[in-house]
């Protein structure tokens, strides 16, 4: 840790302008009320910390599970694990819950923990700038501003829908929407519908609308691997047992966690052992798709795991319906209602539904956060998005990103990663209080060493085995995946390690600056 004293002449509350004094000041401004933002708020309240605001652009809590209301939306990690360890829900009605139930779980948590009085709905973050002189964040939103000692960016890895740039898309005469912004007012019955994308969302909503539409064209760039789904309703007895004997639910959660962790062996050390899972997936397809021509189109050409592994029992049957066509040709342009394909053919449609994912490696929110020297997070990350423990970033003092770079998983629950980072933030607050730290900023060498370590683990893993995926940025760098066991991430985030930081203390308590210690 290096320690620096607060600069002399730093503005104080006494010399604030009147306009500045009108802006409410909080200790912590949290942006986002998904699992991450709500989870942090709950942890803060448990510690008796009430001086925080939750800024949310939507009109309700839930994040991913508030926004994604498309038909069939469901988690693909069992619910006993895809939920907070500190808030188990014995009442899950399915082993893999559907969106309304997960959303309800999060809404109930917000109510139970009295979070609503901290939340400002309909407040879109428009900018957050670090004020070096006052050592605080100036946070601007569409409906008001705050100043805060700490900024926690919980805007989510999958919260900015991505739509492909297709020539003439603006001239499309029909209806278009993204799966994360499903247009429930639009009736698809009998319509000619183009679905663009065959990823995690498309495989869930296509089977739910295929029987309703007149004709469906599913545009597939790469065929995904699909494993059989083990989803089922839970029984009343199971729910009763979990309610009466909470340790049973804990044991099930641990069992699911361990079996999920074991998948990693195939992902990181021996991608070849994925061939067993590939056989299961191939058999699954052979059982459900009899037409060899269609099977050829649907056969993946990359190692299972390189892209997100998908699970469904309904996807292939939907694609074999007589009113559904799988198109592998690229859409070159859109004219009026016609999609012009690379092979010269056209498809005329009434509606386009984009199942094309999110801005993962280039989130627009990164352009809103300005640190020291006024550089935005996006500018700082031009050479490849990176952070220390996926959370802190050089040049951004008193800032945490939750579920930042290289915290994504292909094999386990993101809620586990979120909880690990919550431990880290809570420990940072403890250390700040105990050591009278007013400012911290990750040291460039610590951040570089950490990221070099992450990148050194990636070669040879399944994620780098040659497919194009949303795990990779524009330069082919994997800035998304945590390439290790998740318990190792939990271990690394258990303590706020001040050695990796330059910290600043109030002048009266600051110690002389020691030489920076090497980072483990
Ligand atoms: C359809 C779908 C299914 C998924 N299924 C799984 C699964 O089964 N298992 C799993 O582990 N993960 C899954 N994920 C990943 C999922 O995103 C994470 O598990 C988790 O929900 C992320 O929580 P979060 O709080 O970090 O982000 P989010 O839930 O995305 O919350 C971010 C919040 O920030 C708000 N926000 C963003 N920008 C601004 C702004 N400028 N101003 C104000 N507010 C803003 C958003 O409105 C949102 O409420 C899934 C993702 C999707 C899209």
Coordinates of C-alpha atoms in Angstrom, one line a residue, residues 28-42 44 52-58 60-64 66 84 106 115 118-125 139 141 151-157 159-160 365 400-402 418 422:
X28 CA -22.2 5.5 -1.4
X29 CA -24.0 5.8 -4.7
X30 CA -24.9 2.5 -6.2
X31 CA -26.1 2.4 -9.8
X32 CA -28.3 -0.6 -10.7
X33 CA -30.8 -2.7 -8.8
X34 CA -30.2 -6.1 -10.1
X35 CA -28.8 -9.0 -8.0
X36 CA -25.6 -6.9 -7.5
X37 CA -27.0 -3.6 -6.5
X38 CA -29.7 -5.1 -4.3
X39 CA -27.3 -7.5 -2.8
X40 CA -24.9 -4.7 -1.8
X41 CA -27.7 -2.7 -0.4
X42 CA -28.8 -5.6 1.8
X44 CA -24.9 -2.4 3.8
X52 CA -26.5 5.3 0.4
X53 CA -28.7 5.8 -2.7
X54 CA -29.6 3.2 -5.3
X55 CA -30.0 4.8 -8.7
X56 CA -32.1 2.8 -11.3
X57 CA -33.1 3.8 -14.8
X58 CA -36.0 1.3 -14.8
X60 CA -38.7 -1.5 -10.7
X61 CA -36.0 -3.6 -9.2
X62 CA -34.6 -6.8 -10.7
X63 CA -32.2 -5.8 -13.4
X64 CA -31.9 -8.7 -15.9
X66 CA -37.0 -7.1 -14.7
X84 CA -28.4 -15.4 -2.6
X106 CA -35.8 -9.9 -6.0
X115 CA -34.7 -0.8 0.3
X118 CA -33.1 4.3 -0.9
X119 CA -34.1 3.6 -4.5
X120 CA -34.6 6.3 -7.1
X121 CA -36.5 4.7 -10.0
X122 CA -36.5 6.3 -13.5
X123 CA -33.1 7.8 -12.8
X124 CA -30.8 7.1 -15.7
X125 CA -27.2 7.7 -14.9
X139 CA -23.1 11.7 -10.0
X141 CA -28.8 11.4 -13.5
X151 CA -19.4 5.0 -6.5
X152 CA -20.5 1.4 -7.1
X153 CA -21.3 0.6 -10.7
X154 CA -23.7 -2.3 -10.7
X155 CA -25.1 -1.6 -14.1
X156 CA -24.7 -5.3 -15.1
X157 CA -22.8 -7.1 -17.8
X159 CA -28.0 -4.8 -19.6
X160 CA -27.4 -2.9 -22.9
X365 CA -22.1 2.9 -19.2
X400 CA -16.1 -0.5 -7.6
X401 CA -17.5 -2.2 -10.6
X402 CA -19.6 -5.2 -9.8
X418 CA -21.6 -11.2 -7.1
X422 CA -19.9 -7.9 -2.1

